[in-house]
Short mmCIF file of C-alpha atoms in Angstrom, two decimals:
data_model
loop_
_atom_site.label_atom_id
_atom_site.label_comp_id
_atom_site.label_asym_id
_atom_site.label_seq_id
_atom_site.Cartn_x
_atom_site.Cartn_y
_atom_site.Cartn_z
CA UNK A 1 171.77 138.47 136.80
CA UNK A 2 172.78 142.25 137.43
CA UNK A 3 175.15 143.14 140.78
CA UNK A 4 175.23 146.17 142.16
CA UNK A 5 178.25 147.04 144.73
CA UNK A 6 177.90 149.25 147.51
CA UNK A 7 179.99 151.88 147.13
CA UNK A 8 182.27 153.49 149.71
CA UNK A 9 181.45 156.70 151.66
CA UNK A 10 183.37 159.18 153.36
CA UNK A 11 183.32 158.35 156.70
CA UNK A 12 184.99 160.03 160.22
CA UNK A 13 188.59 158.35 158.79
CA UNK A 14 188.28 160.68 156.19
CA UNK A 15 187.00 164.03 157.91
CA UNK A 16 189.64 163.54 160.47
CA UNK A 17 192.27 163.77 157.70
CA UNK A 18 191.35 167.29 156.91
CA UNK A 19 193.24 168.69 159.81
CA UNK A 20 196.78 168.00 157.69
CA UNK A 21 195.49 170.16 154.72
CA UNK A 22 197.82 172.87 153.75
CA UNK A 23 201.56 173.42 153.61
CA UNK A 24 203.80 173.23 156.62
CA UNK A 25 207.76 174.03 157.10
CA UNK A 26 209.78 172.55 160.19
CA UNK A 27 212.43 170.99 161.59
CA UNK A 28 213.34 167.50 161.92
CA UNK A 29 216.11 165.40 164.24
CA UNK A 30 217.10 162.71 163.05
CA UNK A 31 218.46 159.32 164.40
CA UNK A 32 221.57 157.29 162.96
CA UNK A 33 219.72 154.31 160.32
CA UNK A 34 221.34 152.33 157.46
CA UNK A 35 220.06 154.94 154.92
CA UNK A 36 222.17 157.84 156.54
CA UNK A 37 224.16 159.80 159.56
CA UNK A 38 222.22 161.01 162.13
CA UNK A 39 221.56 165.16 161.52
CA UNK A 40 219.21 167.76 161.52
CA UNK A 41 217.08 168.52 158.53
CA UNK A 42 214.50 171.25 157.51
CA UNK A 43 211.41 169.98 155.81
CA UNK A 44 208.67 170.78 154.01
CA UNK A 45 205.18 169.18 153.22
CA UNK A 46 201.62 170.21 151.14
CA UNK A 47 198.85 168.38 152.10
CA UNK A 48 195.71 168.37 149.70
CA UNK A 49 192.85 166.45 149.50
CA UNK A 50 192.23 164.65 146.33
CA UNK A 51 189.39 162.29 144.76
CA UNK A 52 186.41 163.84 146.43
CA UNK A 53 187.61 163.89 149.52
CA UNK A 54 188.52 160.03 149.56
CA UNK A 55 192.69 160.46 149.75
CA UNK A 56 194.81 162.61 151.19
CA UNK A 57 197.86 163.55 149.00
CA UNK A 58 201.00 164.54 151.05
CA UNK A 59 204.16 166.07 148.67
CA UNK A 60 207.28 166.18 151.04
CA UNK A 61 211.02 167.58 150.77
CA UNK A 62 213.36 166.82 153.26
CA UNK A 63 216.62 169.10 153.26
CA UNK A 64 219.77 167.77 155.41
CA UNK A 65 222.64 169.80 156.61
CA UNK A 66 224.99 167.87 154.02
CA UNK A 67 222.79 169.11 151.09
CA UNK A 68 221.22 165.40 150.43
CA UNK A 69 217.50 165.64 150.21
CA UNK A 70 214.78 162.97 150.91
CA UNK A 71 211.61 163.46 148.63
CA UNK A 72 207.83 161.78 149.59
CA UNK A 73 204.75 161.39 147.89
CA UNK A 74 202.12 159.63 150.46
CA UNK A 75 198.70 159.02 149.69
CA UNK A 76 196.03 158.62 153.16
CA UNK A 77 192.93 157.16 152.71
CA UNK A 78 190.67 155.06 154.76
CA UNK A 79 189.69 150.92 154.76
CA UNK A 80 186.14 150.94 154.34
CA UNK A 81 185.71 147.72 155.72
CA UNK A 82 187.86 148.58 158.91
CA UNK A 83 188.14 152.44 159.30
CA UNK A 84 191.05 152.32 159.93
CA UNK A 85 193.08 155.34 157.93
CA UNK A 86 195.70 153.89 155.41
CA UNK A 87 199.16 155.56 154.47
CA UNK A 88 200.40 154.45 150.82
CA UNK A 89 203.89 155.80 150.98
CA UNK A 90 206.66 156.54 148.23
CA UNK A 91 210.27 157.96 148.49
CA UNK A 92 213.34 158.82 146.90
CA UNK A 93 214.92 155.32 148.06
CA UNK A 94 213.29 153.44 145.83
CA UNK A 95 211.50 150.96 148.13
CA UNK A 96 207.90 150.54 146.52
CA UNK A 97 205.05 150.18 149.47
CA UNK A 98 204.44 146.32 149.89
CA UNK A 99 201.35 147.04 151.92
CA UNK A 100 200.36 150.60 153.61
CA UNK A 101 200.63 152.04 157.00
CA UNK A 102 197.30 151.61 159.14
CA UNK A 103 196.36 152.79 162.08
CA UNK A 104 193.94 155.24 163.18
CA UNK A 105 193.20 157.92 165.87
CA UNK A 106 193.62 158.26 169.74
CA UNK A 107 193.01 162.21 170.62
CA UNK A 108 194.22 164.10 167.75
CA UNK A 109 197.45 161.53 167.11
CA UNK A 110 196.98 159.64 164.06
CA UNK A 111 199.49 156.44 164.67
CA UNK A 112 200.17 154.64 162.04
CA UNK A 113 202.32 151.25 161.84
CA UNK A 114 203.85 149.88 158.98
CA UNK A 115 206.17 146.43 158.65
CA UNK A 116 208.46 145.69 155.93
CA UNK A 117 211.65 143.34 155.49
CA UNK A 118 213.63 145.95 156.56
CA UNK A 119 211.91 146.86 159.71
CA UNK A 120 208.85 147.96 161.90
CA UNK A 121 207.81 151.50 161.96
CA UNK A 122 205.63 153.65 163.91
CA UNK A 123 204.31 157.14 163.14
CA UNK A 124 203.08 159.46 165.38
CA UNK A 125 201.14 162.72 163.74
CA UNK A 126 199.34 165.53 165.67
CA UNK A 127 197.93 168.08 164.36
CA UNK A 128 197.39 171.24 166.83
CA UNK A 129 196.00 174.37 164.83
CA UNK A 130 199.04 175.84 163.14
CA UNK A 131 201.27 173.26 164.42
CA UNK A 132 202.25 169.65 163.66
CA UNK A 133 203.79 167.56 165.69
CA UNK A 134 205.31 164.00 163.79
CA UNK A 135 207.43 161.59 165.52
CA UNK A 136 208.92 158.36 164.37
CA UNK A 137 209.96 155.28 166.06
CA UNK A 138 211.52 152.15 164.37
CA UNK A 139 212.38 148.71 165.39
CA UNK A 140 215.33 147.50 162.68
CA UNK A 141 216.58 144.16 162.03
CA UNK A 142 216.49 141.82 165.15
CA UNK A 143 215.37 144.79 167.53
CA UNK A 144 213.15 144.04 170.05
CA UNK A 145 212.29 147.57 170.77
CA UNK A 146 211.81 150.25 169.35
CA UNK A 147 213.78 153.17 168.86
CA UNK A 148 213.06 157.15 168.63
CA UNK A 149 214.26 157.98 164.89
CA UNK A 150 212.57 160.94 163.76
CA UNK A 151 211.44 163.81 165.51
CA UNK A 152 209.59 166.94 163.84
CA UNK A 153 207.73 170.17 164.38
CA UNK A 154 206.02 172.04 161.37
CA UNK A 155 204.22 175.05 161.26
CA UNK A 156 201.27 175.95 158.85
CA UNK A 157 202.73 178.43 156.36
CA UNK A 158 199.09 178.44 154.35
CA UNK A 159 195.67 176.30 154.33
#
């Protein structure tokens, strides 16, 4: 007996992501965490899409005003059982993704939420022409709330 599988398609998840593609430099404030002081940092991030349009590679290089530097490689995709757009995230601190960020769209905010051992967070990305917007909240340990921890404006240096 032969099975076929449907295969996925790209869907509005996917279209939606296209508003991230190019590169973008900015400026981030950053919140006190465990992993370092709070501090200003310049950043910068390439967006591409990949695999035919099904993922959404981000490269990213975070520069703080003590020299350190924070490096990214995200992948963004979409569920195609749920929609829902998908953030596969790793960093220069090692920790590997146990599952990724989902979330999906209200307006032109993407939030995404993502829980670990170590915490909740919550990402807030809005893309607005030549400008993007990304704002981070976390809840850590035994908080109840959560907590502003990253906030960032980029602009579009090329698409």
């Amino acid at each position: 007996m032969e099975m076929t599988m449907d295969m996925p398609t790209l869907g509005p998840a996917h279209d939606a992501l296209k508003a991230f593609v190019g590169d973008w430099t900015g400026t981030e404030e950053l919140a006190a965490s465990p992993w370092a002081p709070a501090s200003t940092a310049r950043a910068d991030c390439g967006y591409r899409l990949a695999l035919n349009g099904f993922a959404l590679i981000q490269d990213y290089r975070q520069r703080r005003e003590d020299g350190s530097e924070f490096l990214g490689h995200n992948v963004f995709t979409a569920d195609p059982h749920t929609g829902e757009t998908l953030w596969y995230g790793f960093d220069s601190y090692g920790f590997p993704p146990d599952s990724p960020a989902r979330g999906g769209w209200t307006g032109a905010t993407l939030t995404l939420e993502k829980k670990t051992a170590r915490g909740m967070a919550r990402h807030r990305l809005t893309p607005d022409g030549d400008t993007l917007t990304h704002e981070i909240d976390v809840k850590l340990g035994e908080d109840r709330e959560f907590s502003p921890f990253l906030r960032a404006r980029y602009t579009r240096t090329e698409k």
